[in-house]
Amino acid sequence: MARILVIDDEPSILESLNMFLTEKGHTVFTAQTGATGLDLFTKKIFQVVIMDIRLPDFNGLDILQTMIKQKKTSKIIMITAFQDMETTIAAIKRGAFDYIHKPLDVNKIEKAVNRAINILEIDRETPSLEPAKETSANPWVIIGKSEKMRKIFKMMGLVCTSHVNVLLQGETGTGKELIARVIHLNSSFKEDPFVVFDCSAVVGSLLESELFGHEKGAFTGADATTRGKIEQAGNGTLFLDEIAQLPLSIQGNLLGFLQRREYTRVGGSRTLKSRCRIIAACNCDLAGKVDKGLFKEDLFYRLKVFMIEVPPLKERLMDTPLLVEHFLRKINRELGTMVTKLQDGVMEILVNHTWKGNVRELENTIAQALVGCRGNVLLKDDIDKLLNMKNRLPQMGLESYSLAHVEKIHITRTLSQLQWNKTKAAGRLGITLPTLRSKIRKYKIKPA
Ligand SMILES: Nc1ncnc2c1ncn2[C@@H]1O[C@H](COP(=O)(O)OP(=O)(O)OP(=O)(O)O)[C@@H](O)[C@H]1O
Ligand SMILES: [Mg+2]
């Protein structure tokens, strides 16, 4: 049971909340003005404060701010007659725990109060993360202690000292660009530029000019001589992302450059030289592309002089907790949030979840969770909700479900995505309309 302070200028509200909350076993204090409320808040300890925004002497939002500055653990619930978005956002931004509209519904108040008490309890029982070390503010740090990551660190150590080309291969979001940057930052060319070029972002003839630059008048619209990415990289690093997307014709040009270390700008005749290091990344099997004739074999061998395979997160699960803590600190710093605790069970959920988007998806999910988190504990419920919202299949992995159950989930989702257009759904599912109808009956699927 909690000590609760209610601040409202309407005596009827004060009285009814007082009665209601006392009946639920709480100890209730009331104040009819902002000044008396603030005075009580400063002198005593309350787990929960319920405060009207419009008070006779003060704006509740200002009092909220003063209370938050006192750094007490109290959870402050604001009540108001305004329904506007700005006030709600302002209150939450200033640290309100919850926001309830008038006319007051005591059930909502009870729910919010219980939630606050529950969170305070979880907060008390949950240890804080260790404070961040100085170095963790460095954005280019690679987290990992697993065998696979340690092997990568060793390989990075080897390539850092030379200026060889590197090929990074791994699923999306595994950290290829981060690794490329760290290699660059640890090389003797770290003062030189690190230039990123996404081979899938530009198409057609523009690609060649982006990479090698062009002379004035080389083509319509070429109003000035422009340096390409190779030239911009100087003696530094050119990071060629999504290298598999490079068209065969440009692959030939790139190979020529790698063999001779010379190139010309589009429309130019002058031979230019560059000593930049190429780090290429690819999230598919480049050797497979070579077999299919989609990637030049010679170029592949030039690039894979030094190849680093970056494993998906599921192959280095022991790194997930370290990554989670790292992202909590990083995102807290970036967003100004102060989530330093994880409720029991949250880490397991994060470790056991299948992150198809690997480290990036894990990072994004934590950021989303922190934005929605009011308080300093990341709750299991919040993470569950977030992961369910992403409309995934349950997290235990499909293997723990029967085929029929998975089929039911898949049909339900397809139908709801297509607004129950059965003909379209049957087409997408690759079954006939009568089969779909019989499955709908069999599994008793209904529109949500
Ligand atoms: N081991 C790690 N430690 C800390 N942060 C990491 C780690 N691996 C990845 N990240 C972070 O995850 C995000 C995605 O990483 P990155 O962009 O390097 O992935 P990628 O392999 O290049 O993905 P894509 O193939 O989709 O381009 C970045 O914010 C990066 O900083
Ligand atoms: Mg990338």
Coordinates of C-alpha atoms and ligand atoms in Angstrom, one line a residue:
M1 CA 0.0 0.0 0.0
A2 CA 1.2 3.5 -0.8
R3 CA 1.4 7.0 0.6
I4 CA -0.4 9.1 -2.0
L5 CA -0.6 12.9 -2.3
V6 CA -3.6 14.3 -4.2
I7 CA -3.5 18.0 -5.4
D8 CA -6.6 19.4 -6.9
D9 CA -8.6 22.7 -6.4
E10 CA -12.0 21.0 -6.7
P11 CA -13.0 19.8 -3.2
S12 CA -15.4 17.2 -4.6
I13 CA -12.5 15.5 -6.5
L14 CA -10.2 15.6 -3.5
E15 CA -12.9 14.1 -1.3
S16 CA -13.9 11.3 -3.7
L17 CA -10.3 10.4 -4.5
N18 CA -9.5 10.5 -0.8
M19 CA -12.3 8.1 0.0
F20 CA -11.7 5.8 -2.9
L21 CA -8.0 5.4 -2.3
T22 CA -8.3 5.2 1.5
E23 CA -10.8 2.4 0.9
K24 CA -8.2 0.6 -1.2
G25 CA -5.8 0.7 1.8
H26 CA -3.6 3.7 0.8
T27 CA -2.7 6.6 3.1
V28 CA -3.9 9.7 1.4
F29 CA -2.8 13.4 1.9
T30 CA -4.7 16.2 0.1
A31 CA -3.8 19.7 -1.0
Q32 CA -6.1 22.3 -2.6
T33 CA -3.4 24.5 -4.0
G34 CA -0.1 24.1 -5.8
A35 CA 1.8 25.7 -3.0
T36 CA 0.5 23.5 -0.2
G37 CA 0.9 20.5 -2.4
L38 CA 4.5 21.3 -3.2
D39 CA 5.2 22.0 0.5
L40 CA 3.9 18.6 1.5
F41 CA 5.8 16.9 -1.3
T42 CA 9.0 18.5 -0.2
K43 CA 8.6 17.6 3.5
K44 CA 7.2 14.1 3.3
I45 CA 7.7 10.9 1.2
F46 CA 5.0 9.8 -1.2
Q47 CA 5.1 6.9 -3.6
V48 CA 2.4 8.5 -5.8
V49 CA 1.2 12.0 -6.5
I50 CA -2.0 12.7 -8.4
M51 CA -2.1 16.3 -9.5
D52 CA -4.5 18.5 -11.5
I53 CA -2.8 20.6 -14.2
R54 CA -4.9 23.6 -13.7
L55 CA -4.5 24.9 -10.1
P56 CA -5.5 28.2 -8.7
D57 CA -2.0 29.4 -7.9
F58 CA 0.3 27.5 -10.3
N59 CA 0.4 25.6 -13.5
G60 CA 0.6 21.9 -12.6
L61 CA 3.2 21.4 -15.3
D62 CA 5.6 23.9 -13.5
I63 CA 5.0 22.2 -10.2
L64 CA 5.7 18.8 -11.9
Q65 CA 9.0 20.2 -13.1
T66 CA 9.9 21.4 -9.6
M67 CA 9.0 18.1 -8.1
I68 CA 11.1 16.1 -10.7
K69 CA 14.1 18.3 -9.9
Q70 CA 13.9 17.0 -6.3
K71 CA 14.9 13.6 -7.7
K72 CA 12.5 11.7 -5.5
T73 CA 11.3 8.4 -6.7
S74 CA 7.6 9.4 -6.5
K75 CA 5.5 8.6 -9.6
I76 CA 3.4 11.6 -10.6
I77 CA 0.1 11.2 -12.4
M78 CA -1.4 14.3 -14.0
I79 CA -5.1 14.9 -14.4
T80 CA -6.7 17.5 -16.6
A81 CA -9.7 18.6 -18.4
F82 CA -7.6 19.4 -21.5
Q83 CA -7.5 16.7 -24.1
D84 CA -4.9 18.3 -26.3
M85 CA -1.9 16.5 -27.5
E86 CA 0.6 19.3 -26.6
T87 CA -0.2 19.2 -22.9
T88 CA 0.0 15.5 -22.8
I89 CA 3.4 15.5 -24.6
A90 CA 4.6 18.4 -22.4
A91 CA 3.6 16.5 -19.2
I92 CA 5.2 13.2 -20.3
K93 CA 8.3 15.0 -21.4
R94 CA 8.7 16.7 -18.1
G95 CA 8.6 13.3 -16.4
A96 CA 5.0 12.7 -15.6
F97 CA 4.4 9.0 -15.0
D98 CA 0.9 9.0 -16.5
Y99 CA -1.7 11.4 -17.7
I100 CA -5.5 11.0 -17.1
H101 CA -8.3 13.0 -18.6
K102 CA -11.4 14.4 -16.8
P103 CA -14.1 13.4 -16.1
L104 CA -12.3 11.2 -13.7
D105 CA -12.7 7.5 -14.0
V106 CA -11.7 5.9 -10.6
N107 CA -10.9 2.7 -12.4
K108 CA -8.3 4.4 -14.5
I109 CA -6.9 6.1 -11.4
E110 CA -6.7 2.8 -9.6
K111 CA -4.9 1.2 -12.6
A112 CA -2.4 4.0 -12.9
V113 CA -1.7 3.9 -9.1
N114 CA -1.2 0.2 -9.1
R115 CA 1.1 0.4 -12.1
A116 CA 3.1 3.0 -10.3
I117 CA 3.4 1.0 -7.1
N118 CA 4.3 -2.1 -9.1
I119 CA 7.0 -0.3 -11.0
L120 CA 8.4 1.2 -7.7
E121 CA 8.6 -2.3 -6.3
I122 CA 10.3 -3.7 -9.4
D123 CA 12.6 -0.7 -9.3
R124 CA 13.6 -1.5 -5.7
E125 CA 14.3 -5.1 -6.5
T126 CA 16.2 -4.5 -9.6
P127 CA 19.9 -3.7 -9.5
S128 CA 21.2 -0.8 -11.7
L129 CA 23.6 -1.3 -14.6
E130 CA 27.1 -0.4 -13.7
P131 CA 27.8 3.2 -14.6
A132 CA 29.3 3.6 -18.1
K133 CA 33.0 3.6 -18.5
E134 CA 34.6 6.6 -20.1
T135 CA 35.4 4.7 -23.3
S136 CA 31.8 3.6 -23.8
A137 CA 30.9 7.1 -25.1
N138 CA 33.0 6.3 -28.1
P139 CA 30.5 5.6 -30.9
W140 CA 33.0 3.4 -32.8
V141 CA 33.3 0.7 -30.2
I142 CA 32.6 -3.0 -31.2
I143 CA 31.0 -5.0 -28.4
G144 CA 31.6 -8.7 -28.2
K145 CA 33.3 -11.3 -26.1
S146 CA 32.2 -14.4 -28.0
E147 CA 34.8 -16.7 -29.6
K148 CA 33.6 -15.6 -33.1
M149 CA 33.9 -11.9 -32.3
R150 CA 37.3 -12.4 -30.7
K151 CA 38.4 -14.0 -33.9
I152 CA 37.2 -11.0 -35.8
F153 CA 39.1 -8.6 -33.5
K154 CA 42.3 -10.6 -34.2
M155 CA 41.7 -10.4 -38.0
M156 CA 41.0 -6.7 -37.7
G157 CA 44.3 -6.3 -35.8
L158 CA 46.1 -7.9 -38.7
V159 CA 44.5 -5.8 -41.4
C160 CA 44.8 -2.5 -39.5
T161 CA 48.6 -2.4 -39.9
S162 CA 48.6 -3.0 -43.6
H163 CA 46.6 -1.3 -46.3
V164 CA 45.1 -4.4 -48.0
N165 CA 41.6 -4.6 -49.3
V166 CA 39.0 -6.3 -47.1
L167 CA 35.8 -8.1 -47.9
L168 CA 33.2 -8.1 -45.1
Q169 CA 30.5 -10.7 -45.6
G170 CA 27.5 -11.1 -43.2
E171 CA 23.8 -10.7 -42.9
T172 CA 22.2 -7.3 -42.7
G173 CA 22.8 -5.4 -39.4
T174 CA 25.6 -7.5 -38.2
G175 CA 28.0 -4.6 -37.9
K176 CA 30.0 -4.6 -41.2
E177 CA 30.1 -0.8 -41.6
L178 CA 31.1 -0.4 -37.9
I179 CA 33.9 -2.9 -38.4
A180 CA 35.1 -1.1 -41.5
R181 CA 35.2 2.2 -39.6
V182 CA 37.1 0.7 -36.7
I183 CA 39.6 -0.8 -39.1
H184 CA 40.1 2.6 -40.7
L185 CA 40.4 4.4 -37.3
N186 CA 43.1 2.0 -36.2
S187 CA 45.1 2.2 -39.4
S188 CA 48.0 4.5 -40.0
F189 CA 45.7 6.4 -42.4
K190 CA 43.2 7.3 -39.8
E191 CA 43.6 11.0 -40.4
D192 CA 42.6 10.5 -44.1
P193 CA 39.0 10.3 -45.1
F194 CA 36.6 7.3 -44.7
V195 CA 34.2 7.5 -47.6
V196 CA 31.1 5.4 -47.9
F197 CA 29.6 4.5 -51.2
D198 CA 26.5 2.4 -51.4
C199 CA 26.6 0.5 -54.7
S200 CA 22.9 -0.1 -54.6
A201 CA 21.9 3.5 -54.2
V202 CA 22.9 4.8 -57.6
V203 CA 21.9 3.3 -60.9
G204 CA 23.1 3.3 -64.5
S205 CA 25.8 5.6 -65.9
L206 CA 25.7 7.9 -62.9
L207 CA 27.4 5.1 -60.9
E208 CA 30.6 5.3 -62.9
S209 CA 30.8 9.1 -62.4
E210 CA 30.0 8.8 -58.7
L211 CA 32.9 6.4 -58.3
F212 CA 35.5 7.8 -60.6
G213 CA 34.3 11.4 -60.9
H214 CA 33.7 13.3 -64.2
E215 CA 35.2 16.1 -66.2
K216 CA 33.2 19.2 -67.0
G217 CA 31.0 18.6 -70.1
A218 CA 31.5 14.8 -69.9
F219 CA 27.7 14.4 -70.3
T220 CA 24.6 16.6 -70.3
G221 CA 24.3 18.3 -66.9
A222 CA 28.0 17.8 -66.1
D223 CA 28.5 21.6 -65.4
A224 CA 31.7 21.2 -63.4
T225 CA 34.5 18.8 -62.9
T226 CA 33.6 16.6 -60.0
R227 CA 35.7 14.3 -57.8
G228 CA 34.5 10.8 -57.5
K229 CA 34.5 8.7 -54.3
I230 CA 37.8 7.2 -55.0
E231 CA 39.4 10.6 -55.3
Q232 CA 37.6 11.8 -52.2
A233 CA 38.9 8.9 -50.2
G234 CA 42.5 10.1 -50.8
N235 CA 44.9 7.8 -49.0
G236 CA 42.1 6.7 -46.6
T237 CA 39.4 4.1 -46.9
L238 CA 36.6 3.7 -49.5
F239 CA 33.8 1.6 -48.1
L240 CA 31.9 0.0 -50.9
D241 CA 28.6 -1.2 -49.4
E242 CA 26.4 -3.7 -51.1
I243 CA 29.2 -4.6 -53.5
A244 CA 27.2 -7.4 -55.1
Q245 CA 24.8 -4.8 -56.5
L246 CA 27.6 -3.2 -58.6
P247 CA 26.7 -3.8 -62.3
L248 CA 29.1 -6.0 -64.3
S249 CA 30.3 -3.1 -66.5
I250 CA 31.4 -1.0 -63.4
Q251 CA 32.9 -4.2 -61.8
G252 CA 35.3 -4.2 -64.8
N253 CA 36.3 -0.6 -64.2
L254 CA 36.8 -1.2 -60.5
L255 CA 38.9 -4.3 -61.3
G256 CA 41.0 -2.2 -63.6
F257 CA 41.6 0.3 -60.9
L258 CA 42.5 -2.3 -58.3
Q259 CA 45.0 -3.9 -60.7
R260 CA 46.8 -0.7 -61.7
R261 CA 45.8 1.7 -59.0
E262 CA 45.1 4.2 -61.8
Y263 CA 41.8 5.5 -63.2
T264 CA 40.4 8.3 -65.3
R265 CA 37.4 10.5 -64.6
V266 CA 34.4 10.0 -66.9
G267 CA 35.0 12.1 -70.0
G268 CA 38.6 12.7 -69.0
S269 CA 41.9 11.5 -70.4
R270 CA 44.3 12.3 -67.5
T271 CA 45.4 9.3 -65.6
L272 CA 44.9 9.7 -61.8
K273 CA 46.3 7.5 -59.1
S274 CA 44.9 6.5 -55.8
R275 CA 46.2 4.5 -52.9
C276 CA 43.0 4.3 -51.0
R277 CA 42.1 1.0 -49.3
I278 CA 38.9 -0.6 -50.4
I279 CA 36.7 -2.3 -47.8
A280 CA 33.8 -3.9 -49.5
A281 CA 30.7 -5.3 -47.8
C282 CA 28.1 -7.7 -48.9
N283 CA 25.2 -9.4 -47.2
C284 CA 24.9 -12.3 -49.6
D285 CA 27.2 -15.1 -50.6
L286 CA 29.5 -13.3 -53.1
A287 CA 31.1 -16.6 -54.2
G288 CA 27.6 -17.8 -55.2
K289 CA 27.2 -14.7 -57.3
V290 CA 30.4 -15.5 -59.0
D291 CA 29.2 -19.0 -59.8
K292 CA 26.1 -17.6 -61.3
G293 CA 28.1 -15.2 -63.5
L294 CA 26.7 -12.2 -61.7
F295 CA 30.0 -11.1 -60.2
K296 CA 33.4 -11.0 -61.8
E297 CA 35.7 -13.7 -60.5
D298 CA 38.8 -11.7 -60.8
L299 CA 37.3 -8.8 -58.8
F300 CA 36.1 -11.3 -56.2
Y301 CA 39.6 -12.6 -55.7
R302 CA 41.1 -9.1 -55.6
L303 CA 38.6 -8.2 -52.8
K304 CA 38.7 -11.3 -50.8
V305 CA 42.5 -11.1 -50.2
F306 CA 41.3 -10.6 -46.7
M307 CA 37.8 -11.8 -46.0
I308 CA 36.0 -11.4 -42.7
E309 CA 32.8 -13.3 -42.2
V310 CA 30.6 -11.5 -39.7
P311 CA 28.3 -14.0 -37.9
P312 CA 24.6 -13.3 -37.3
L313 CA 23.7 -12.5 -33.8
K314 CA 22.1 -15.9 -33.2
E315 CA 25.6 -17.4 -33.5
R316 CA 27.0 -15.3 -30.7
L317 CA 24.2 -15.2 -28.2
M318 CA 26.6 -14.6 -25.3
D319 CA 27.2 -11.1 -26.8
T320 CA 23.5 -10.1 -26.7
P321 CA 23.5 -9.1 -23.0
L322 CA 26.6 -7.0 -23.5
L323 CA 25.1 -5.3 -26.5
V324 CA 21.8 -4.7 -24.6
E325 CA 23.7 -2.9 -21.9
H326 CA 25.8 -1.0 -24.4
F327 CA 22.7 0.2 -26.3
L328 CA 20.9 1.2 -23.1
R329 CA 23.8 3.5 -22.1
K330 CA 24.2 4.8 -25.6
I331 CA 20.5 5.5 -26.2
N332 CA 20.1 7.0 -22.7
R333 CA 22.9 9.4 -23.6
E334 CA 21.4 10.2 -27.0
L335 CA 17.8 10.6 -25.9
G336 CA 18.4 11.9 -22.4
T337 CA 16.4 9.0 -20.9
M338 CA 17.5 7.4 -17.7
V339 CA 16.6 3.8 -18.0
T340 CA 19.3 2.0 -16.0
K341 CA 17.4 -1.2 -15.0
L342 CA 15.9 -4.2 -16.7
Q343 CA 13.1 -6.0 -15.0
D344 CA 13.8 -9.7 -14.3
G345 CA 13.2 -11.7 -17.5
V346 CA 13.7 -8.8 -19.9
M347 CA 17.2 -9.9 -20.8
E348 CA 16.1 -13.4 -21.4
I349 CA 13.4 -12.2 -23.8
L350 CA 16.0 -10.1 -25.7
V351 CA 18.5 -13.0 -25.8
N352 CA 16.0 -15.5 -27.0
H353 CA 14.3 -13.4 -29.6
T354 CA 15.2 -14.1 -33.2
W355 CA 16.7 -10.9 -34.5
K356 CA 16.4 -11.1 -38.3
G357 CA 17.8 -7.7 -38.6
N358 CA 20.6 -8.7 -36.2
V359 CA 22.4 -6.0 -34.0
R360 CA 20.6 -3.1 -35.8
E361 CA 17.2 -4.5 -35.0
L362 CA 18.2 -5.1 -31.4
E363 CA 19.4 -1.5 -31.2
N364 CA 16.3 -0.1 -32.8
T365 CA 14.0 -2.1 -30.5
I366 CA 15.8 -0.9 -27.4
A367 CA 15.6 2.7 -28.6
Q368 CA 11.8 2.3 -29.2
A369 CA 11.4 0.7 -25.8
L370 CA 13.3 3.5 -24.1
V371 CA 11.2 6.2 -25.8
G372 CA 8.1 4.5 -24.4
C373 CA 9.5 3.8 -21.0
R374 CA 8.3 6.1 -18.2
G375 CA 10.7 5.6 -15.3
N376 CA 14.0 4.0 -15.1
V377 CA 13.1 0.3 -15.4
L378 CA 12.5 -1.4 -18.7
L379 CA 9.5 -3.6 -18.0
K380 CA 8.8 -7.1 -19.3
D381 CA 5.3 -6.1 -20.4
D382 CA 6.6 -3.2 -22.4
I383 CA 9.2 -5.3 -24.3
D384 CA 6.6 -8.0 -24.8
K385 CA 4.1 -5.5 -26.3
L386 CA 6.8 -4.0 -28.5
L387 CA 7.8 -7.4 -29.9
N388 CA 4.2 -8.5 -30.4
M389 CA 3.4 -5.2 -32.1
K390 CA 6.1 -6.0 -34.7
N391 CA 3.7 -8.8 -35.5
R392 CA 6.1 -11.6 -35.2
L393 CA 5.3 -15.2 -34.7
P394 CA 5.7 -16.0 -31.0
Q395 CA 9.3 -15.8 -29.7
M396 CA 9.8 -19.4 -28.7
G397 CA 10.7 -20.3 -32.2
L398 CA 8.5 -22.1 -34.6
E399 CA 9.8 -25.5 -33.6
S400 CA 7.7 -25.4 -30.4
Y401 CA 4.5 -25.1 -32.4
S402 CA 2.6 -27.7 -34.3
L403 CA 2.4 -27.3 -38.1
A404 CA -1.3 -26.7 -37.8
H405 CA -0.8 -23.9 -35.4
V406 CA 1.7 -22.1 -37.6
E407 CA -0.6 -22.6 -40.5
K408 CA -3.4 -21.0 -38.6
I409 CA -1.3 -18.0 -37.6
H410 CA -0.1 -17.5 -41.2
I411 CA -3.6 -17.7 -42.7
T412 CA -4.9 -15.3 -40.1
R413 CA -2.2 -12.7 -40.8
T414 CA -2.6 -13.0 -44.5
L415 CA -6.3 -12.5 -44.3
S416 CA -6.1 -9.5 -42.0
Q417 CA -3.3 -7.9 -44.2
L418 CA -5.6 -8.3 -47.2
Q419 CA -8.7 -7.0 -45.4
W420 CA -10.3 -10.5 -45.6
N421 CA -10.2 -10.5 -49.4
K422 CA -10.3 -14.3 -49.6
T423 CA -9.5 -14.5 -53.4
K424 CA -6.3 -12.5 -52.9
A425 CA -5.4 -14.3 -49.8
A426 CA -5.8 -17.7 -51.5
G427 CA -3.6 -16.4 -54.3
R428 CA -0.9 -15.3 -51.9
L429 CA -1.0 -18.5 -49.9
G430 CA -0.8 -20.5 -53.0
I431 CA -4.0 -22.5 -52.4
T432 CA -7.4 -22.6 -54.0
L433 CA -10.4 -20.6 -52.7
P434 CA -12.3 -23.7 -51.6
T435 CA -9.2 -24.9 -49.7
L436 CA -8.9 -21.5 -48.0
R437 CA -12.6 -21.6 -47.0
S438 CA -12.3 -25.0 -45.5
K439 CA -9.2 -24.0 -43.5
I440 CA -11.0 -20.9 -42.2
R441 CA -13.8 -23.2 -41.0
K442 CA -11.4 -25.9 -39.6
Y443 CA -9.3 -23.3 -37.6
K444 CA -12.3 -21.2 -36.7
I445 CA -10.6 -18.1 -38.0
K446 CA -12.6 -14.9 -37.6
P447 CA -12.0 -11.3 -38.6
A448 CA -10.4 -9.4 -35.7
Ligands
LIG1 N1 29.3 -5.5 -32.1 C1 28.7 -4.3 -32.1 N2 28.9 -3.5 -31.1 C2 28.2 -2.3 -31.0 N3 27.4 -1.9 -31.9 C3 27.2 -2.7 -33.0 C4 27.8 -3.9 -33.1 N4 27.4 -4.5 -34.3 C5 26.6 -3.6 -34.9 N5 26.4 -2.5 -34.1 C6 25.5 -1.4 -34.4 O1 24.4 -1.9 -35.1 C7 24.0 -1.0 -36.2 C8 24.1 -1.8 -37.5 O2 25.5 -2.0 -37.8 P1 26.1 -1.8 -39.3 O3 25.4 -0.6 -39.9 O4 27.5 -1.8 -39.2 O5 25.5 -3.1 -40.0 P2 25.8 -3.7 -41.4 O6 26.3 -5.0 -41.3 O7 26.6 -2.7 -42.2 O8 24.3 -3.8 -42.0 P3 23.7 -3.7 -43.5 O9 24.2 -4.9 -44.2 O10 22.2 -3.7 -43.3 O11 24.2 -2.4 -44.1 C9 24.9 0.2 -36.1 O12 24.3 1.2 -35.3 C10 26.1 -0.3 -35.3 O13 26.8 0.7 -34.6
MG2 MG 25.8 -1.4 -43.8

